[in-house]
Structures are given as structure tokens and as C-alpha cells.
Short mmCIF file of C-alpha atoms and ligand atoms in Angstrom, two decimals:
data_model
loop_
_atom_site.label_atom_id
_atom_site.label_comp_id
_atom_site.label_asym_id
_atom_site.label_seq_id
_atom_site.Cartn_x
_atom_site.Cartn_y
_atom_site.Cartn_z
CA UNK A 24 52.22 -24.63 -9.58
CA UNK A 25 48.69 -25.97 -8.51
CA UNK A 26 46.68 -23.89 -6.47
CA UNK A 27 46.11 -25.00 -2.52
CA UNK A 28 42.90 -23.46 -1.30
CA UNK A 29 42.84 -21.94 1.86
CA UNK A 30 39.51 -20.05 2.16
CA UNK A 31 37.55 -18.75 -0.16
CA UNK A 32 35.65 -15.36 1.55
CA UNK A 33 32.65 -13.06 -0.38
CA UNK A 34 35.50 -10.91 -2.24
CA UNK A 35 38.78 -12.51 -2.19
CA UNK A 36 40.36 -16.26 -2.11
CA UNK A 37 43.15 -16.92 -0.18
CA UNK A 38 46.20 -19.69 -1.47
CA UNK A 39 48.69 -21.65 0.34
CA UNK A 40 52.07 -19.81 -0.58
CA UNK A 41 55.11 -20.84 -1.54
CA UNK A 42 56.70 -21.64 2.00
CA UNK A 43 54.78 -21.75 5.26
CA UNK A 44 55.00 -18.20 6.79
CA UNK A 45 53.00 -16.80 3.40
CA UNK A 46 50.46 -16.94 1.26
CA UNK A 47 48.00 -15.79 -1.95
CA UNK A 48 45.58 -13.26 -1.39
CA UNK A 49 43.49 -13.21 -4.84
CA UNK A 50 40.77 -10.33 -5.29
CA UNK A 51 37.45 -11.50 -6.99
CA UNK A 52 34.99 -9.43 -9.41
CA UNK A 53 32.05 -10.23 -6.54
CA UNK A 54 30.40 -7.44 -4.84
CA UNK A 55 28.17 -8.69 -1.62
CA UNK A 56 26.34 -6.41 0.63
CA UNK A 57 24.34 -7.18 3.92
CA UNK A 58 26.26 -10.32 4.37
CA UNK A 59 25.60 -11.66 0.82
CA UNK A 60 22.28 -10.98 0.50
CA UNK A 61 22.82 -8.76 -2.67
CA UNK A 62 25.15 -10.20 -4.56
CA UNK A 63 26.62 -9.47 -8.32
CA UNK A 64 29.86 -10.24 -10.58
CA UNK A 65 31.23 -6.60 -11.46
CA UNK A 66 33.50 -7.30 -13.94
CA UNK A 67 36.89 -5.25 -13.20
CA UNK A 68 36.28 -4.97 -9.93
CA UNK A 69 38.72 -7.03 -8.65
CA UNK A 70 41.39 -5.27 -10.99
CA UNK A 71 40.70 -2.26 -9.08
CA UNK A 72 40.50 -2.83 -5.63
CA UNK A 73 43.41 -4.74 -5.87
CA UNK A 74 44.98 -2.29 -7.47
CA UNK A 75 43.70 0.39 -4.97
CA UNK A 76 44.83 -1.44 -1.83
CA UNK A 77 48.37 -1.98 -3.20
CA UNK A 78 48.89 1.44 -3.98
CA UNK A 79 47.65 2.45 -0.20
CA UNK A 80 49.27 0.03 1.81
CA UNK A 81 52.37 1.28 -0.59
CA UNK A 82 51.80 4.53 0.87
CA UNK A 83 51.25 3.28 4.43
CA UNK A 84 53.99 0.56 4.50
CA UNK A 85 56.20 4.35 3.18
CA UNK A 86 54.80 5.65 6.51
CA UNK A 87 56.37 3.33 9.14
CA UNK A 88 53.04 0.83 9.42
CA UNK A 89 53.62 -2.78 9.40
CA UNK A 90 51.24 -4.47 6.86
CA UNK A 91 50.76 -8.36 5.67
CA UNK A 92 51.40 -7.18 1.99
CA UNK A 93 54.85 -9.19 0.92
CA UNK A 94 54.92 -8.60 -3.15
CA UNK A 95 52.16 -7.85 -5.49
CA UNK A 96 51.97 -11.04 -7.96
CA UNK A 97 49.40 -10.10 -10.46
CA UNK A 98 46.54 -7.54 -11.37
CA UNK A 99 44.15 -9.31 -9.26
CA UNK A 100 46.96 -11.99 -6.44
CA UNK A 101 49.40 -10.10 -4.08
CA UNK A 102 51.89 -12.54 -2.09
CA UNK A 103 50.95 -11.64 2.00
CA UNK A 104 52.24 -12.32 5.17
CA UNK A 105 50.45 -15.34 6.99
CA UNK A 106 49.02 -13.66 9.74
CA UNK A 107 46.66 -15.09 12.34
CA UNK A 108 43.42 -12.67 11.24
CA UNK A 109 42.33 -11.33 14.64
CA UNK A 110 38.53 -11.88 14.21
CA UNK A 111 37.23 -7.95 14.78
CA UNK A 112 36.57 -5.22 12.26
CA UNK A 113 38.05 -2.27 13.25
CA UNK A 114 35.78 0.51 11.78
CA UNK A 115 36.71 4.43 12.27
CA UNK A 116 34.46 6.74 11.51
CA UNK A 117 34.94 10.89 10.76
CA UNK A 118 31.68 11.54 9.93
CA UNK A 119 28.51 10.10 10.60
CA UNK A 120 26.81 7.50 7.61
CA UNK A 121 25.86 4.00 7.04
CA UNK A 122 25.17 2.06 10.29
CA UNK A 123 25.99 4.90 12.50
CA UNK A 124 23.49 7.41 11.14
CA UNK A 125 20.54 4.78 11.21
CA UNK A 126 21.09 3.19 14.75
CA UNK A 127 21.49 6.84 16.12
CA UNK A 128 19.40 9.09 14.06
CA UNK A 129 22.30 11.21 12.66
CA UNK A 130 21.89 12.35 9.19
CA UNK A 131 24.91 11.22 7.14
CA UNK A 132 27.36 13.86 6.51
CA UNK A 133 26.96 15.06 10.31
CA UNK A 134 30.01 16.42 11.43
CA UNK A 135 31.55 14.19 14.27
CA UNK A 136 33.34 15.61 17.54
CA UNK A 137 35.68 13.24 17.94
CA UNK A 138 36.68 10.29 15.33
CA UNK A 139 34.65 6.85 16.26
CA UNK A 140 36.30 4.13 17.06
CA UNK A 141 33.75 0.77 16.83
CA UNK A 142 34.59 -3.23 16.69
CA UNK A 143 32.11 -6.06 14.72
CA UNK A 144 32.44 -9.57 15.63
CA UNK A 145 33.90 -11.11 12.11
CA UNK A 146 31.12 -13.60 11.72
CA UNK A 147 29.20 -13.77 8.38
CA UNK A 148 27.00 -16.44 10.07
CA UNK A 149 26.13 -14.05 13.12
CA UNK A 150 26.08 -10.87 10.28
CA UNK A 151 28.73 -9.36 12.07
CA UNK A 152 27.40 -7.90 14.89
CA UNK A 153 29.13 -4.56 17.00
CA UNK A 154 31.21 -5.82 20.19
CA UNK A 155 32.84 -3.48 22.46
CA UNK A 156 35.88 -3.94 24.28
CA UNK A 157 35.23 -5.79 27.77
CA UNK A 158 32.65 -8.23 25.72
CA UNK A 159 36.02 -8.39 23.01
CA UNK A 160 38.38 -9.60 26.12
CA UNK A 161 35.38 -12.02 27.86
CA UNK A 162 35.20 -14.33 25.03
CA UNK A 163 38.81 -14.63 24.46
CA UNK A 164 39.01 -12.82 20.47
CA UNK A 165 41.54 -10.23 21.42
CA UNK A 166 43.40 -9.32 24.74
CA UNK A 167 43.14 -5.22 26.23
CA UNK A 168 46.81 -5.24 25.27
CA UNK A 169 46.31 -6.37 21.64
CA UNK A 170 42.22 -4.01 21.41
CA UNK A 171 44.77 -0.85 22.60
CA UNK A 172 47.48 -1.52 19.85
CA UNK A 173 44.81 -2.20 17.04
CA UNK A 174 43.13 1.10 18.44
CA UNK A 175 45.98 3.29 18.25
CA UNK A 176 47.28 1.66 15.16
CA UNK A 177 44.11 2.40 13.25
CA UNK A 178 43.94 6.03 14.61
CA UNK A 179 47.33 6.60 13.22
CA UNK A 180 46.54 4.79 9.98
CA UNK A 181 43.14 7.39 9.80
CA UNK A 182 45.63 9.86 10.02
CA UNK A 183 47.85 8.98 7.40
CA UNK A 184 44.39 7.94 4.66
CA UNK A 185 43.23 11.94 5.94
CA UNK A 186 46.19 13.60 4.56
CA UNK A 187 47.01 11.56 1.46
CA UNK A 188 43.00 11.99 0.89
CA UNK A 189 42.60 15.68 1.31
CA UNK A 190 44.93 15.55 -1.68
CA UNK A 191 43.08 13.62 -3.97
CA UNK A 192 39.81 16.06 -3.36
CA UNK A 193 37.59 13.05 -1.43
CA UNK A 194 36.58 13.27 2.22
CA UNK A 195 37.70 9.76 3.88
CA UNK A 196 33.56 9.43 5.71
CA UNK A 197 34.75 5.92 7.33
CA UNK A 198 36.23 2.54 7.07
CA UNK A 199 37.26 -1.10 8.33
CA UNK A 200 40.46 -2.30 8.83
CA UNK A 201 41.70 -6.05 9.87
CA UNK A 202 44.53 -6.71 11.91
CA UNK A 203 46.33 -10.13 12.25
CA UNK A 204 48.97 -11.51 14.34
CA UNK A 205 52.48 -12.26 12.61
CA UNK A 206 55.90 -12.78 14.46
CA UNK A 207 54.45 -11.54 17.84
CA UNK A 208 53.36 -8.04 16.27
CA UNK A 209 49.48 -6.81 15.26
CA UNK A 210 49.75 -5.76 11.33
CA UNK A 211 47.54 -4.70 9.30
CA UNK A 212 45.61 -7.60 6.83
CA UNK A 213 42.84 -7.61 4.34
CA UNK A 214 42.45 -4.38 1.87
CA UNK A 215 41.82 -1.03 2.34
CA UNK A 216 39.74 -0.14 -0.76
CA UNK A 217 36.06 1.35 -1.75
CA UNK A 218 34.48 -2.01 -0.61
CA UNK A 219 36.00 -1.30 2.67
CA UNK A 220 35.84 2.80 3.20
CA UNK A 221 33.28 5.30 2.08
CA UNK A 222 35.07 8.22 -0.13
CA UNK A 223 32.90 11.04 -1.12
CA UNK A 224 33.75 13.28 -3.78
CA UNK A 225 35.10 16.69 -1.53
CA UNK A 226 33.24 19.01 -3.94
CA UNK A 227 30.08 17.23 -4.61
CA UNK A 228 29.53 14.80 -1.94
CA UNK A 229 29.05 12.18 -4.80
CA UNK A 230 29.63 8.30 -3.23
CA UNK A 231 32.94 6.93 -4.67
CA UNK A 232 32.32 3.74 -2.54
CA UNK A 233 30.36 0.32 -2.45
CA UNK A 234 27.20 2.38 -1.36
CA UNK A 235 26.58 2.71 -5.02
CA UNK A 236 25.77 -0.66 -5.38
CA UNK A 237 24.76 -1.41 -1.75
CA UNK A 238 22.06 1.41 -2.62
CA UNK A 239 21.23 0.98 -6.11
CA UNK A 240 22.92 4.00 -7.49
CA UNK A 241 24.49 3.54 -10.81
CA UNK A 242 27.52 2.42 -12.16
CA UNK A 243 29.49 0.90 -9.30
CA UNK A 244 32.65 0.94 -10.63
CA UNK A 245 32.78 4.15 -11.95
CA UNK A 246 33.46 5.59 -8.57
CA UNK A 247 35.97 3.38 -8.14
CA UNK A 248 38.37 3.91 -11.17
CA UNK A 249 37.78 7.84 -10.11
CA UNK A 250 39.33 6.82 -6.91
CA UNK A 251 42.00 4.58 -8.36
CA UNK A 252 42.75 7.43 -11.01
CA UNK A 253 42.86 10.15 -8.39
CA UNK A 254 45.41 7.53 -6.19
CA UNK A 255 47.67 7.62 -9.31
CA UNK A 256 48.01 11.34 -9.76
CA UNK A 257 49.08 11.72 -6.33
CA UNK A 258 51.14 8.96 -5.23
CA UNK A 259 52.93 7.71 -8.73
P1 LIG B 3 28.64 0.61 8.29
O1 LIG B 3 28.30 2.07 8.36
O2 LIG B 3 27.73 -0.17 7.40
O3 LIG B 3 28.79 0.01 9.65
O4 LIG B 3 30.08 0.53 7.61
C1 LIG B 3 31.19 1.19 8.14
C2 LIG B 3 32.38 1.03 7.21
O5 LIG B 3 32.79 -0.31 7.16
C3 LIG B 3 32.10 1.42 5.76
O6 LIG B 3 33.20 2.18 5.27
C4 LIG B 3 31.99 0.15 5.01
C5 LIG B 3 32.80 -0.82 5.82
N1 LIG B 3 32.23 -2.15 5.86
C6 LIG B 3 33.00 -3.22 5.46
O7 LIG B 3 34.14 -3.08 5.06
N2 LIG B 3 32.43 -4.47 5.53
C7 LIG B 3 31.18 -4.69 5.98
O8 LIG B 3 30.74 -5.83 6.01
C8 LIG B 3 30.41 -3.55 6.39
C9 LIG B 3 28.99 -3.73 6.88
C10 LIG B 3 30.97 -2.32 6.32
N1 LIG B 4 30.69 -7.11 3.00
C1 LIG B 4 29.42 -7.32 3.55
C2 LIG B 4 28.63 -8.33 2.77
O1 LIG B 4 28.50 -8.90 2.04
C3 LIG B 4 28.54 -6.15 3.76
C4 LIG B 4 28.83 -4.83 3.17
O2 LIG B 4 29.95 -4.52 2.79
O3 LIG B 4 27.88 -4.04 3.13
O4 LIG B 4 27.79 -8.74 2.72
#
């Protein structure tokens, strides 16, 4: 069967499927940070997050959420809903780090009293920028309706990565989530894997997550098979 290109993104590809209300969602060995700025081929990496995300939308889909993810083809393609991607990031946040701790002055690893809840325009050309919800609903991207259902779906989904987490010994510091539109419901798209959350080891504090290479740190994908490995032991 040849291969229909849909859109090709910084980490993944995305393939006509085989009828219209689906398609191919194939994970690439490129790692990006600041919108492609820093870029490198990390051979594996693909493998893994695919891998990863599979195995945690597994254990959400388990839970009751609705998610694109249809059948997992290969080690790198899984077969997804086609969803209409809702263009925000949906990033929740447990303690303070990355963007947070700079624009406010909070050291990372600061304690948080109350989880964050923060939208970013999806635009690689504007590098993403934070929206909140009134500017959200002025230009159209998302109604109050559909902002309230992707809030309280990603609080929910927080709370169901914080207990299977807590398990696997790493503290869940923050991620992003996408939502897309698909039969007249909001499920969740994209991945949900150590380019897209920051896991620190719970004992040591030691980054598990794309901050390894975002910061220089050593072997990216080291962290990343710990995570996958620790994933295993507790949900196979
Ligand atoms: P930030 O602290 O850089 O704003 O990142 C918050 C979370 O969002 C972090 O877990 C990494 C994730 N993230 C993405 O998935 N894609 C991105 O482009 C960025 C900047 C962050
Ligand atoms: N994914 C984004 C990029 O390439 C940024 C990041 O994850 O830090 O550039």
C-alpha cells in the first residue's frame, strides 16, 4: 500500500489511513527543542516513545478516557482516530520547572499549591506562544464549552498519570496534552511520552525527560528506556 502524506510535524508523520475517518500516526528518531532550533536524529527514539505512549494511553483508554489511538501497527506507526487537532497545548503542571520557573522566578522543584493549568497557541511559526482562555474564545480556536471539557479532561487524566506514576518511583513534574475533535466529542490526540512530560527519578530527582537533551545532559535516551522499563513492570 503506498504511503499518502498528510503532514509531516518535528517528531512524527502522519498517513492517510485506510478509510476516511482514520489514519497513520508514525513516530520519528528526531528530537527538536525550542521550536527546532536544536535538532538531532536519536536513533531508537522513536521505538520508545511510541512504545511509551501506547502503553499509557493503554492504561488511560483502561480508565474510561476517550483517546484517538485505534490499533498499534508497528514499533514506530499506530492506526488513530482522525480527529480535528484543536490547535492549543494543554500543559499541567505539579511542580514548578521549565518555562514556569524562568518567567516567574520559581526554582524548579518548588512545590505548587494548586496544579497549573496553562494553554500555548500550536504555532511553530509564532514558537508557540501562552494564550489564556478569553484570548482562546476571541480568535475562534476553541469555544468556553470545548476550553472547560479539555480542562477537566486533562485534570482527570493528571490524576490518573499521578497514581500509575507514584508506582513506577518518578514524580510526574508536568506535561502537554492535545485534544482533537472526533464524532462531536474532545479526545485525547498526539502522545503522551518523555518528549511531552518531565519525569524525575522520585529518589534522585534525576531528569528522565527531553530536558536531557534540551539541556545538554547526557545520554538522552537512557532516561527514556528507564521510563519505558519502569512502564513495563507495572502495567504488563
Ligand atoms: P515548558 O516548561 O517548557 O513550558 O514545558 C512544559 C511541558 O510541556 C513539559 O513537560 C514539556 C512539554 N512541552 C512539549 O511537549 N512541547 C513543547 O514544545 C514544549 C515547549 C514543552
Ligand atoms: N517540541 C519543541 C521543539 O522543537 C520544543 C520542546 O519540546 O522543547 O522545538
Amino acid at each position: 500500500m503506498s504511503e499518502i502524506l498528510l503532514y509531516e510535524g518535528k517528531s512524527k508523520v502522519v498517513y492517510e489511513g485506510p478509510d476516511s475517518e482514520s489514519c497513520i500516526m508514525r513516530y520519528k528518531d528526531t528530537a527538536t527543542a525550542f521550536n527546532g532550533e536544536k535538532k538531532e536524529d536519536l536513533s531508537g527514539k522513536g521505538k520508545l516513545n511510541s512504545s511509551i505512549s501506547n502503553l499509557i494511553f493503554g492504561y488511560l483508554m483502561k480508565n474510561g478516557v476517550e483517546t484517538h489511538l485505534i490499533k498499534i501497527i508497528d514499533d514506530t506507526s499506530a492506526l488513530v482516530k482522525k480527529a480535528e487537532i484543536i490547535m492549543v497545548e494543554v500543559i499541567i503542571r505539579n511542580v514548578a520547572a521549565g518555562s514556569f520557573s524562568k518567567k516567574y522566578g520559581i526554582a524548579e522543584g518548588t512545590a505548587l499549591k494548586n496544579t497549573i493549568v496553562e494553554f500555548s497557541l500550536k504555532s511553530d511559526q509564532l514558537g508557540d506562544p501562552m494564550i489564556n482562555e478569553s484570548q482562546i474564545t476571541a480568535i475562534g480556536i476553541a469555544s468556553a464549552d470545548e476550553l472547560a471539557q479539555m480542562t477537566k479532561l486533562a485534570l482527570g487524566i493528571n490524576d490518573l498519570l499521578c497514581a500509575l506514576f507514584v508506582k513506577t518511583g518518578i514524580k510526574l513534574i508536568d506535561f502537554k496534552l492535545e485534544f482533537g475533535r472526533y464524532g462531536g466529542k474532545i479526545i485525547l490526540c498526539d502522545e503522551i511520552s518523555p518528549d511531552s512530560c518531565r519525569f524525575w527519578d522520585a529518589d534522585t530527582n534525576k531528569k528522565l525527560d527531553k530536558d536531557v537533551f534540551r539541556r545538554d545532559l547526557g545520554d538522552v535516551l537512557e532516561g527514556y528506556r528507564d521510563v519505558l522499563g519502569r512502564l513495563q513492570s507495572v502495567l504488563l
